[in-house]
Amino acid sequence: MKDQIDEIFQRAKEGKALFQDRKALSPEYIPENLPFRTKQISEVAEVLAPALHQSKPSNLLLYGKTGTGKTAVARRVVQRLAEQSNGTIQTPYVNTRIVGTEYRTLSEIAAQLGIEVPFTGLSIGELVSRIFKGIQSKGANVVLVLDEIDYLVNAYNDDILYEFTRAGERITPGFLSLIGISNNLTFKEGLDPRVLSSLGEEELVFPPYTTEELRSILSERSAVAFRPDAVPETTINLCAALAGSEHGDARRAVDLLRVAGEVAEREGLPQVDEACLRKASDKVERDRIQEALSTLPLQNKIIILAASKFASGSNTGELYLAYTNLARKSGVEVLTQRRVSGILAELDLLGLIEATVVSKGRRGRTKRIKILIDDETIARVARGDAQLLDVL
Ligand code: ADP
Ligand code: MG
């Protein structure tokens, strides 16, 4: 009897002890070492170095796919720059996708620079000019990191970017340099040429990691995060292979490992085995889709809802009709078929729908649209959106 009880508790204790530093797998954690990025780190550092003798560094554009280390590299280098300057260089950091609106992006920058602005009520132009005046009146030296900058540009326009990239010419004393980061490789194409020539004074591309590189990144990280022996090498290998299968995405790799660890912990296992990893992979994929869905603009969600009415796929005409009905019901503007086609192409890129071109013989070609999300996920997202609730 005693042995049996002890065995259960022993298992629970071991299960608990799987992690030794859980934070090391959180999205905010920046590892001390960033292997395979020495070239990018030194290039970013070279570009920023003039800041240490009060010269304005060139603006810098970093781009590459998700999980290629852009955020980690940029944050690590600006952190060191701020330290080396003994705090005389300020390095505000804003992820424009996470903060959401143009206004919030600007007020977040102001807050990090210690410039007071009201929470609402100012025009965008006024906010920008208060930030510039604030920097100028303090003669501040600022290297601003705008992460996932494409959200700022797509959702509105590139006016603020224009203002910011040109700021260097208007501010004296002090300076404002910009590091823009984009996960979108075609980001540059949509930019105003003036913004591009200024923002892209220096450019750096982050290539995807190879599976072998992911493997090495993962084993380093797992050694910090987990107790020794908690993660067998086979698990690391599979994790790297799963994350590397689409493109070498270190974020996906680290997420998978964290979720697999949580699965193992919940099940009271002594090790994170391959079965945990497979379960984690399903969950991460579901979460990814839900996250992608929930951050879409209302019109895109309505198009998804319309597409979900055709379980076995629809052609563009049918889909447009269904969309029109739903859009009317929810009281939003009904977009033209052309706009809807444009949005469908974006949804295809996000992997939420699949559009295939089919030939109709002499009557030309059409697209067959198939939804790639299960009904339950769609319903869950729709329930979380007040305007869509009415439609349902
Ligand atoms: P991106 O901004 O390009 O999407 P991140 O910098 O956020 O990618 O990196 C994603 C995850 O992978 C983070 O947890 C980060 O710490 C980790 N990571 C990325 N590159 C490396 C690397 N070279 N070494 C160790 N960890 C890395
Ligand atoms: Mg990033």
PDB file of N, CA and C in Angstrom, residues 37 39-45 47-48 58-66 68-78 93 143-150 178-188 191 196 199-207:
ATOM      1  N   ARG A  37      23.434  33.226 -36.248  1.00  0.00           N
ATOM      2  CA  ARG A  37      23.049  34.586 -36.586  1.00  0.00           C
ATOM      3  C   ARG A  37      24.185  35.569 -36.325  1.00  0.00           C
ATOM      4  N   LYS A  39      26.453  36.644 -38.296  1.00  0.00           N
ATOM      5  CA  LYS A  39      26.590  37.601 -39.385  1.00  0.00           C
ATOM      6  C   LYS A  39      25.553  38.717 -39.221  1.00  0.00           C
ATOM      7  N   GLN A  40      24.301  38.340 -38.997  1.00  0.00           N
ATOM      8  CA  GLN A  40      23.239  39.342 -38.854  1.00  0.00           C
ATOM      9  C   GLN A  40      23.492  40.216 -37.626  1.00  0.00           C
ATOM     10  N   ILE A  41      23.914  39.603 -36.528  1.00  0.00           N
ATOM     11  CA  ILE A  41      24.170  40.379 -35.314  1.00  0.00           C
ATOM     12  C   ILE A  41      25.258  41.407 -35.568  1.00  0.00           C
ATOM     13  N   SER A  42      26.345  40.992 -36.221  1.00  0.00           N
ATOM     14  CA  SER A  42      27.398  41.988 -36.406  1.00  0.00           C
ATOM     15  C   SER A  42      26.989  43.046 -37.409  1.00  0.00           C
ATOM     16  N   GLU A  43      26.204  42.679 -38.420  1.00  0.00           N
ATOM     17  CA  GLU A  43      25.764  43.719 -39.349  1.00  0.00           C
ATOM     18  C   GLU A  43      24.862  44.751 -38.681  1.00  0.00           C
ATOM     19  N   VAL A  44      23.922  44.288 -37.857  1.00  0.00           N
ATOM     20  CA  VAL A  44      23.048  45.227 -37.151  1.00  0.00           C
ATOM     21  C   VAL A  44      23.893  46.108 -36.231  1.00  0.00           C
ATOM     22  N   ALA A  45      24.825  45.480 -35.517  1.00  0.00           N
ATOM     23  CA  ALA A  45      25.671  46.240 -34.598  1.00  0.00           C
ATOM     24  C   ALA A  45      26.508  47.283 -35.342  1.00  0.00           C
ATOM     25  N   VAL A  47      25.781  48.787 -38.131  1.00  0.00           N
ATOM     26  CA  VAL A  47      24.919  49.889 -38.569  1.00  0.00           C
ATOM     27  C   VAL A  47      24.620  50.830 -37.399  1.00  0.00           C
ATOM     28  N   LEU A  48      24.429  50.253 -36.206  1.00  0.00           N
ATOM     29  CA  LEU A  48      24.028  51.081 -35.063  1.00  0.00           C
ATOM     30  C   LEU A  48      25.194  51.754 -34.350  1.00  0.00           C
ATOM     31  N   SER A  58      22.135  54.788 -39.838  1.00  0.00           N
ATOM     32  CA  SER A  58      21.206  54.600 -40.959  1.00  0.00           C
ATOM     33  C   SER A  58      19.974  53.852 -40.469  1.00  0.00           C
ATOM     34  N   ASN A  59      18.850  54.123 -41.143  1.00  0.00           N
ATOM     35  CA  ASN A  59      17.684  53.289 -40.882  1.00  0.00           C
ATOM     36  C   ASN A  59      17.968  51.893 -41.420  1.00  0.00           C
ATOM     37  N   LEU A  60      17.268  50.938 -40.860  1.00  0.00           N
ATOM     38  CA  LEU A  60      17.587  49.555 -41.183  1.00  0.00           C
ATOM     39  C   LEU A  60      16.303  48.752 -41.326  1.00  0.00           C
ATOM     40  N   LEU A  61      16.258  47.945 -42.374  1.00  0.00           N
ATOM     41  CA  LEU A  61      15.101  47.082 -42.584  1.00  0.00           C
ATOM     42  C   LEU A  61      15.538  45.624 -42.482  1.00  0.00           C
ATOM     43  N   LEU A  62      14.897  44.893 -41.555  1.00  0.00           N
ATOM     44  CA  LEU A  62      15.191  43.473 -41.410  1.00  0.00           C
ATOM     45  C   LEU A  62      14.003  42.702 -41.922  1.00  0.00           C
ATOM     46  N   TYR A  63      14.237  41.774 -42.821  1.00  0.00           N
ATOM     47  CA  TYR A  63      13.103  40.943 -43.176  1.00  0.00           C
ATOM     48  C   TYR A  63      13.451  39.497 -43.473  1.00  0.00           C
ATOM     49  N   GLY A  64      12.437  38.683 -43.349  1.00  0.00           N
ATOM     50  CA  GLY A  64      12.596  37.248 -43.470  1.00  0.00           C
ATOM     51  C   GLY A  64      11.362  36.618 -42.876  1.00  0.00           C
ATOM     52  N   LYS A  65      11.202  35.316 -43.113  1.00  0.00           N
ATOM     53  CA  LYS A  65       9.981  34.647 -42.652  1.00  0.00           C
ATOM     54  C   LYS A  65       9.899  34.576 -41.127  1.00  0.00           C
ATOM     55  N   THR A  66       8.714  34.254 -40.659  1.00  0.00           N
ATOM     56  CA  THR A  66       8.496  34.077 -39.220  1.00  0.00           C
ATOM     57  C   THR A  66       9.486  33.080 -38.629  1.00  0.00           C
ATOM     58  N   THR A  68      12.712  33.393 -37.920  1.00  0.00           N
ATOM     59  CA  THR A  68      14.085  33.344 -38.409  1.00  0.00           C
ATOM     60  C   THR A  68      15.033  34.151 -37.520  1.00  0.00           C
ATOM     61  N   GLY A  69      14.525  34.613 -36.380  1.00  0.00           N
ATOM     62  CA  GLY A  69      15.398  35.253 -35.398  1.00  0.00           C
ATOM     63  C   GLY A  69      15.497  36.763 -35.509  1.00  0.00           C
ATOM     64  N   LYS A  70      14.614  37.393 -36.278  1.00  0.00           N
ATOM     65  CA  LYS A  70      14.708  38.848 -36.472  1.00  0.00           C
ATOM     66  C   LYS A  70      14.484  39.602 -35.163  1.00  0.00           C
ATOM     67  N   THR A  71      13.390  39.259 -34.481  1.00  0.00           N
ATOM     68  CA  THR A  71      13.075  39.953 -33.235  1.00  0.00           C
ATOM     69  C   THR A  71      14.169  39.725 -32.196  1.00  0.00           C
ATOM     70  N   ALA A  72      14.592  38.476 -32.072  1.00  0.00           N
ATOM     71  CA  ALA A  72      15.604  38.157 -31.068  1.00  0.00           C
ATOM     72  C   ALA A  72      16.898  38.931 -31.343  1.00  0.00           C
ATOM     73  N   VAL A  73      17.343  38.948 -32.597  1.00  0.00           N
ATOM     74  CA  VAL A  73      18.587  39.641 -32.944  1.00  0.00           C
ATOM     75  C   VAL A  73      18.455  41.149 -32.692  1.00  0.00           C
ATOM     76  N   ALA A  74      17.344  41.733 -33.177  1.00  0.00           N
ATOM     77  CA  ALA A  74      17.180  43.183 -33.026  1.00  0.00           C
ATOM     78  C   ALA A  74      17.139  43.567 -31.545  1.00  0.00           C
ATOM     79  N   ARG A  75      16.383  42.827 -30.761  1.00  0.00           N
ATOM     80  CA  ARG A  75      16.249  43.190 -29.347  1.00  0.00           C
ATOM     81  C   ARG A  75      17.562  43.004 -28.605  1.00  0.00           C
ATOM     82  N   ARG A  76      18.264  41.931 -28.899  1.00  0.00           N
ATOM     83  CA  ARG A  76      19.538  41.686 -28.237  1.00  0.00           C
ATOM     84  C   ARG A  76      20.523  42.812 -28.555  1.00  0.00           C
ATOM     85  N   VAL A  77      20.602  43.212 -29.837  1.00  0.00           N
ATOM     86  CA  VAL A  77      21.595  44.228 -30.205  1.00  0.00           C
ATOM     87  C   VAL A  77      21.220  45.602 -29.623  1.00  0.00           C
ATOM     88  N   VAL A  78      19.945  45.990 -29.695  1.00  0.00           N
ATOM     89  CA  VAL A  78      19.610  47.325 -29.146  1.00  0.00           C
ATOM     90  C   VAL A  78      19.749  47.346 -27.633  1.00  0.00           C
ATOM     91  N   TYR A  93      10.767  49.796 -28.216  1.00  0.00           N
ATOM     92  CA  TYR A  93      10.430  48.655 -29.068  1.00  0.00           C
ATOM     93  C   TYR A  93       8.915  48.495 -29.085  1.00  0.00           C
ATOM     94  N   VAL A 143      16.918  54.964 -30.997  1.00  0.00           N
ATOM     95  CA  VAL A 143      16.844  53.925 -32.029  1.00  0.00           C
ATOM     96  C   VAL A 143      15.535  53.184 -31.780  1.00  0.00           C
ATOM     97  N   LEU A 144      14.588  53.421 -32.666  1.00  0.00           N
ATOM     98  CA  LEU A 144      13.242  52.867 -32.481  1.00  0.00           C
ATOM     99  C   LEU A 144      13.102  51.561 -33.264  1.00  0.00           C
ATOM    100  N   VAL A 145      12.650  50.510 -32.589  1.00  0.00           N
ATOM    101  CA  VAL A 145      12.405  49.249 -33.283  1.00  0.00           C
ATOM    102  C   VAL A 145      10.903  49.092 -33.501  1.00  0.00           C
ATOM    103  N   LEU A 146      10.515  49.044 -34.760  1.00  0.00           N
ATOM    104  CA  LEU A 146       9.105  48.789 -35.093  1.00  0.00           C
ATOM    105  C   LEU A 146       9.007  47.386 -35.665  1.00  0.00           C
ATOM    106  N   ASP A 147       8.483  46.481 -34.841  1.00  0.00           N
ATOM    107  CA  ASP A 147       8.436  45.073 -35.244  1.00  0.00           C
ATOM    108  C   ASP A 147       7.117  44.785 -35.947  1.00  0.00           C
ATOM    109  N   GLU A 148       7.143  43.838 -36.848  1.00  0.00           N
ATOM    110  CA  GLU A 148       5.970  43.456 -37.649  1.00  0.00           C
ATOM    111  C   GLU A 148       5.326  44.723 -38.218  1.00  0.00           C
ATOM    112  N   ILE A 149       6.192  45.494 -38.830  1.00  0.00           N
ATOM    113  CA  ILE A 149       5.886  46.837 -39.310  1.00  0.00           C
ATOM    114  C   ILE A 149       4.847  46.798 -40.433  1.00  0.00           C
ATOM    115  N   ASP A 150       4.731  45.657 -41.112  1.00  0.00           N
ATOM    116  CA  ASP A 150       3.776  45.575 -42.225  1.00  0.00           C
ATOM    117  C   ASP A 150       2.344  45.794 -41.756  1.00  0.00           C
ATOM    118  N   LEU A 178      15.479  54.302 -37.240  1.00  0.00           N
ATOM    119  CA  LEU A 178      14.430  53.306 -37.239  1.00  0.00           C
ATOM    120  C   LEU A 178      14.970  51.940 -37.661  1.00  0.00           C
ATOM    121  N   ILE A 179      14.597  50.923 -36.889  1.00  0.00           N
ATOM    122  CA  ILE A 179      14.797  49.549 -37.361  1.00  0.00           C
ATOM    123  C   ILE A 179      13.413  48.989 -37.625  1.00  0.00           C
ATOM    124  N   GLY A 180      13.105  48.734 -38.889  1.00  0.00           N
ATOM    125  CA  GLY A 180      11.814  48.142 -39.223  1.00  0.00           C
ATOM    126  C   GLY A 180      11.995  46.642 -39.426  1.00  0.00           C
ATOM    127  N   ILE A 181      11.058  45.867 -38.896  1.00  0.00           N
ATOM    128  CA  ILE A 181      11.138  44.415 -39.057  1.00  0.00           C
ATOM    129  C   ILE A 181       9.867  43.913 -39.730  1.00  0.00           C
ATOM    130  N   SER A 182      10.027  43.094 -40.751  1.00  0.00           N
ATOM    131  CA  SER A 182       8.851  42.544 -41.425  1.00  0.00           C
ATOM    132  C   SER A 182       8.997  41.044 -41.660  1.00  0.00           C
ATOM    133  N   ASN A 183       7.906  40.315 -41.396  1.00  0.00           N
ATOM    134  CA  ASN A 183       7.891  38.866 -41.677  1.00  0.00           C
ATOM    135  C   ASN A 183       7.501  38.600 -43.116  1.00  0.00           C
ATOM    136  N   ASN A 184       7.135  39.673 -43.784  1.00  0.00           N
ATOM    137  CA  ASN A 184       6.552  39.521 -45.101  1.00  0.00           C
ATOM    138  C   ASN A 184       7.576  39.894 -46.163  1.00  0.00           C
ATOM    139  N   LEU A 185       7.942  38.918 -46.973  1.00  0.00           N
ATOM    140  CA  LEU A 185       9.020  39.164 -47.927  1.00  0.00           C
ATOM    141  C   LEU A 185       8.618  40.135 -49.028  1.00  0.00           C
ATOM    142  N   THR A 186       7.320  40.268 -49.275  1.00  0.00           N
ATOM    143  CA  THR A 186       6.891  41.165 -50.338  1.00  0.00           C
ATOM    144  C   THR A 186       6.535  42.546 -49.791  1.00  0.00           C
ATOM    145  N   PHE A 187       6.823  42.747 -48.485  1.00  0.00           N
ATOM    146  CA  PHE A 187       6.494  43.994 -47.817  1.00  0.00           C
ATOM    147  C   PHE A 187       6.959  45.243 -48.586  1.00  0.00           C
ATOM    148  N   LYS A 188       8.180  45.154 -49.100  1.00  0.00           N
ATOM    149  CA  LYS A 188       8.766  46.316 -49.760  1.00  0.00           C
ATOM    150  C   LYS A 188       7.967  46.786 -50.969  1.00  0.00           C
ATOM    151  N   LEU A 191       5.459  49.627 -50.558  1.00  0.00           N
ATOM    152  CA  LEU A 191       5.857  50.881 -49.926  1.00  0.00           C
ATOM    153  C   LEU A 191       6.015  52.032 -50.905  1.00  0.00           C
ATOM    154  N   LEU A 196      10.651  53.679 -48.871  1.00  0.00           N
ATOM    155  CA  LEU A 196      11.547  52.551 -49.090  1.00  0.00           C
ATOM    156  C   LEU A 196      12.994  53.009 -49.151  1.00  0.00           C
ATOM    157  N   LEU A 199      13.818  54.047 -45.397  1.00  0.00           N
ATOM    158  CA  LEU A 199      13.797  52.937 -44.428  1.00  0.00           C
ATOM    159  C   LEU A 199      14.816  51.873 -44.798  1.00  0.00           C
ATOM    160  N   GLY A 200      14.932  51.632 -46.105  1.00  0.00           N
ATOM    161  CA  GLY A 200      15.816  50.569 -46.556  1.00  0.00           C
ATOM    162  C   GLY A 200      17.227  51.047 -46.834  1.00  0.00           C
ATOM    163  N   GLU A 201      17.689  52.103 -46.115  1.00  0.00           N
ATOM    164  CA  GLU A 201      19.075  52.550 -46.298  1.00  0.00           C
ATOM    165  C   GLU A 201      20.011  51.361 -46.151  1.00  0.00           C
ATOM    166  N   GLU A 202      19.691  50.539 -45.151  1.00  0.00           N
ATOM    167  CA  GLU A 202      20.403  49.276 -44.976  1.00  0.00           C
ATOM    168  C   GLU A 202      19.353  48.189 -44.886  1.00  0.00           C
ATOM    169  N   GLU A 203      19.667  47.046 -45.486  1.00  0.00           N
ATOM    170  CA  GLU A 203      18.707  45.944 -45.461  1.00  0.00           C
ATOM    171  C   GLU A 203      19.400  44.654 -45.107  1.00  0.00           C
ATOM    172  N   LEU A 204      18.658  43.812 -44.409  1.00  0.00           N
ATOM    173  CA  LEU A 204      19.242  42.547 -44.010  1.00  0.00           C
ATOM    174  C   LEU A 204      18.183  41.469 -44.116  1.00  0.00           C
ATOM    175  N   VAL A 205      18.514  40.397 -44.816  1.00  0.00           N
ATOM    176  CA  VAL A 205      17.558  39.302 -44.960  1.00  0.00           C
ATOM    177  C   VAL A 205      17.934  38.176 -44.002  1.00  0.00           C
ATOM    178  N   PHE A 206      16.934  37.649 -43.340  1.00  0.00           N
ATOM    179  CA  PHE A 206      17.140  36.507 -42.439  1.00  0.00           C
ATOM    180  C   PHE A 206      16.641  35.245 -43.129  1.00  0.00           C
ATOM    181  N   PRO A 207      17.557  34.338 -43.474  1.00  0.00           N
ATOM    182  CA  PRO A 207      17.122  33.109 -44.143  1.00  0.00           C
ATOM    183  C   PRO A 207      16.509  32.139 -43.126  1.00  0.00           C
TER     184      PRO A 207
END
